[in-house]
C-alpha angles and dihedrals in degrees: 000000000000111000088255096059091047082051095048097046091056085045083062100039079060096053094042090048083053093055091048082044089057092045089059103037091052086068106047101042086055086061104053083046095050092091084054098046084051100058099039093038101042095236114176109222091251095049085047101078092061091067083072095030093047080067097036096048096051095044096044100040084052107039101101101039083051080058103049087040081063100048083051112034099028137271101241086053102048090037084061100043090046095058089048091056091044086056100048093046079058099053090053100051097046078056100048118130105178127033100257086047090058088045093048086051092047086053093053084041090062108035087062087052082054092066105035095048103059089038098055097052090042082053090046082061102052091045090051120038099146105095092227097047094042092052088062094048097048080050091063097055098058100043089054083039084058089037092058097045087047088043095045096064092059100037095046091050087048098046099040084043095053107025106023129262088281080081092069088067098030095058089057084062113065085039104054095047093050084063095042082057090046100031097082083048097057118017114074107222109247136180150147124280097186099069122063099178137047116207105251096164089058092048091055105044086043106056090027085065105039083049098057094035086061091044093060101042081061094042096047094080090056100034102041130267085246109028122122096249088054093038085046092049103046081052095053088048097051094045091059089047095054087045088057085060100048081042093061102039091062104036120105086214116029139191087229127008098225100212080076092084094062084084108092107205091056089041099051092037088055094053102050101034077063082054092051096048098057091056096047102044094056095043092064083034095064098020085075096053096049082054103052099027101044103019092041096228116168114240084263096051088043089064102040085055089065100045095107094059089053083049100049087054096051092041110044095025082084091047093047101071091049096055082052086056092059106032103015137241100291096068097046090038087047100046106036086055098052090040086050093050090053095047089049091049084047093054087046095067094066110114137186101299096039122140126214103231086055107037114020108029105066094030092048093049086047088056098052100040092061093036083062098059088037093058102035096046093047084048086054093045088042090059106017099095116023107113123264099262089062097036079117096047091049098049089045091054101050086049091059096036082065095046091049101037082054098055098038087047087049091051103043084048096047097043087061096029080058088046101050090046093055093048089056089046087055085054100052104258117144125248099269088048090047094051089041098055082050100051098043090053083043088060100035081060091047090055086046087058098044100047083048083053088050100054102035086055080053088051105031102037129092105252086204118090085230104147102354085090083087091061096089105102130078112311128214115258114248083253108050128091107207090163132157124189098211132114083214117068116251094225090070103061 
């Protein structure tokens, strides 16, 4: 390979790793801005959580269809008209003018997402096939993936600070189209010849039911637990889901081949890494708006608070694989989740004087801390050991596991956050009482998720090293999504 082509090929691994950048960041800077987004957009405290499911949801339920259309129809391609999807999401909602306007925008938003992600690792892949050369790469994009999360928190308070939290959606546009302009100049299109279909039919009954599961999870506490339109719902959901399994079990070319779940560690690590998500997306959800509703932070002060989770992910994300190697994945699985559980019940205790040296910063880096080894280890257990020719399939799994198990964690935890707000209101509590009472109930259910992840890991999980051995290269950040929809391995192609 001629130096210019070496050159060429790093060139494009920079412009793939900002795209990933951008993908992280987007998340976290729209935190920071959702307080914002409440007051100008008139957004009610149950309808708040879908301005981060809409996302989730999209991403998650698509993740693995966005990685077989690129197989298909070709990475480059789908890596392009992703990010133009992704952009446009992002013009709409920094022009959003009524809260289901900002959500649509967020779905668009995601199901782009759904389509760049999975292209630009599997593009990491083809431009790197030496393993040396690929582990550096590889190194490269997590570290980028840990340096937007951390970044995010800090951009998204400045921009939503100074510009309004519009920015938040304005700065994804001239970014994204300076890749779109580079990207036919350095990407090579890639794509697999071996599959001629892409499951549809799976995509569609799977993200149709999540989605109204989790509507109707939101929509319980207002409609009633027991009334005809949530019983009605909850049917229609399942119905879709158990039409994604007969789906599968009869398609030439699946979403998900389905024997893959005969292996226990993915299946348990599956399993429990959904568990842990939904503990750890609502605790930064209601978190910021504790900060910025009852402590009175500005959008910028707000960021900068949650730095030291950010830091705790980017710093000990590298150290976490390498404890696996040596223990296993069981120890670290079994004791992040239960020191995360007691950082989040300690976080739930702040109340409405609270003050943030004294209530949020130790219990929140304790959170985080054990939330690191948690994530990381379960994402280990969840791939180690499924067989070469589904390495893809495994790591595309665990990717959507954490997006859903975000959004349906978010939803069970705001339904009765809402719920509990709205009891202290009735009562005659204030509205930062009122949010107060709701966040810290929103967080007490979080530790009681993550305590369940934690012995459960102790129970479910092998007590043996076995494959974890394998563990001890560089391990994805909690934050990033390197993930790829295919039965076949994308390293391989």
């Amino acid at each position: 390979m001629t130096s210019l082509d070496s050159n060429r090929r790093w060139l494009a691994l920079a412009l793939l790793a900002t795209t990933q950048f951008v993908l992280i960041l987007d998340t976290a800077i729209v935190i920071v801005a959702i307080p914002s987004m409440e007051t100008n957009l008139g957004f009610t405290l149950d309808q708040l959580p879908w301005v981060a499911n809409a996302y989730i949801l999209a991403f998650g339920g698509l993740l693995l269809l966005g990685g077989r259309m690129g197989d298909i129809v070709g990475r480059r391609r789908m890596f392009i008209g992703g990010l133009t999807l992704f952009a446009l999401g992002s013009l709409i909602g920094a022009l959003a003018t009524a809260p289901l306007w900002l959500i649509i925008a967020r779905a668009v938003q995601g199901i782009g997402a759904a389509a760049v992600s999975p292209a630009a690792l599997a593009l990491v892949m083809t431009l790197f096939t030496k393993p040396e050369e690929r582990n550096k790469a590889l190194g490269v994009w997590g570290s980028v993936a840990a340096a937007g999360a951390a970044a995010g928190y800090i951009i998204g308070g400045v921009l939503t600070e100074v510009f309004g939290w519009q920015a938040v959606f304005w700065v994804n546009v001239p970014i994204v189209l300076a890749v779109v302009l580079l990207a036919p100049r350095l990407l090579p299109e890639a794509r697999d010849g071996g599959h001629g279909s892409f499951d549809l039919a799976g995509a569609v009954t799977l993200t149709g039911g999540i989605t109204l599961a989790v509507y109707a999870l939101i929509n319980a506490e207002r409609s009633g637990w027991t009334s005809a339109p949530t019983l009605i719902q909850f049917a229609v959901a399942a119905a879709l889901l158990v039409a994604f399994v007969v789906i599968e079990t009869r398609s030439s070319e699946p979403l998900i081949s389905l024997g893959i779940f005969r292996i226990a560690s993915l299946r348990n690590g599956n399993a429990l890494t959904l568990l842990m998500q939904g503990a750890m997306v609502p605790m930064f959800f209601f978190l910021t708006l504790y900060l910025q509703h009852v402590l009175e932070f500005s959008p910028v002060q707000a960021g900068l608070a949650q730095m030291p989770a950010a830091l705790c992910f980017a710093l000990l994300g590298t150290q976490v694989s390498k404890v696996v190697s040596r223990i296993g994945y069981r120890i670290p699985a079994a004791v992040g989740g239960l020191v995360s559980g007691a950082g989040m019940l300690w976080l739930a205790q702040a109340d409405v004087n609270g003050a943030y040296l004294t209530d949020v910063i130790a219990p929140l880096t304790i959170a985080a801390a054990g939330a690191t080894f948690s994530v990381i280890s379960l994402m280990i257990a969840a791939t180690a050991e499924a067989p070469l020719h589904s390495a893809g399939l495994a790591s595309g799994l665990v990717n959507v596991t954490q997006q859903i198990g975000g959004a349906l964690g978010l939803a069970v935890v705001g339904t009765l956050a809402a719920s509990a707000s709205a009891r202290a209101a009735e009562q005659g509590g204030d509205a930062a009482t009122a949010l107060t009472d709701g966040v810290g109930l929103a967080l007490t259910v979080g530790a009681c998720f993550a305590v369940a992840t934690g012995v459960l890991s102790a129970v479910l999980l092998r007590k043996t090293r076995g494959a974890a051995a394998e563990a001890d290269g560089p391990a994805p950040a909690p934050t990033q999504r390197p993930a790829v929809g295919d039965t076949e391995p994308a390293t391989g192609r």
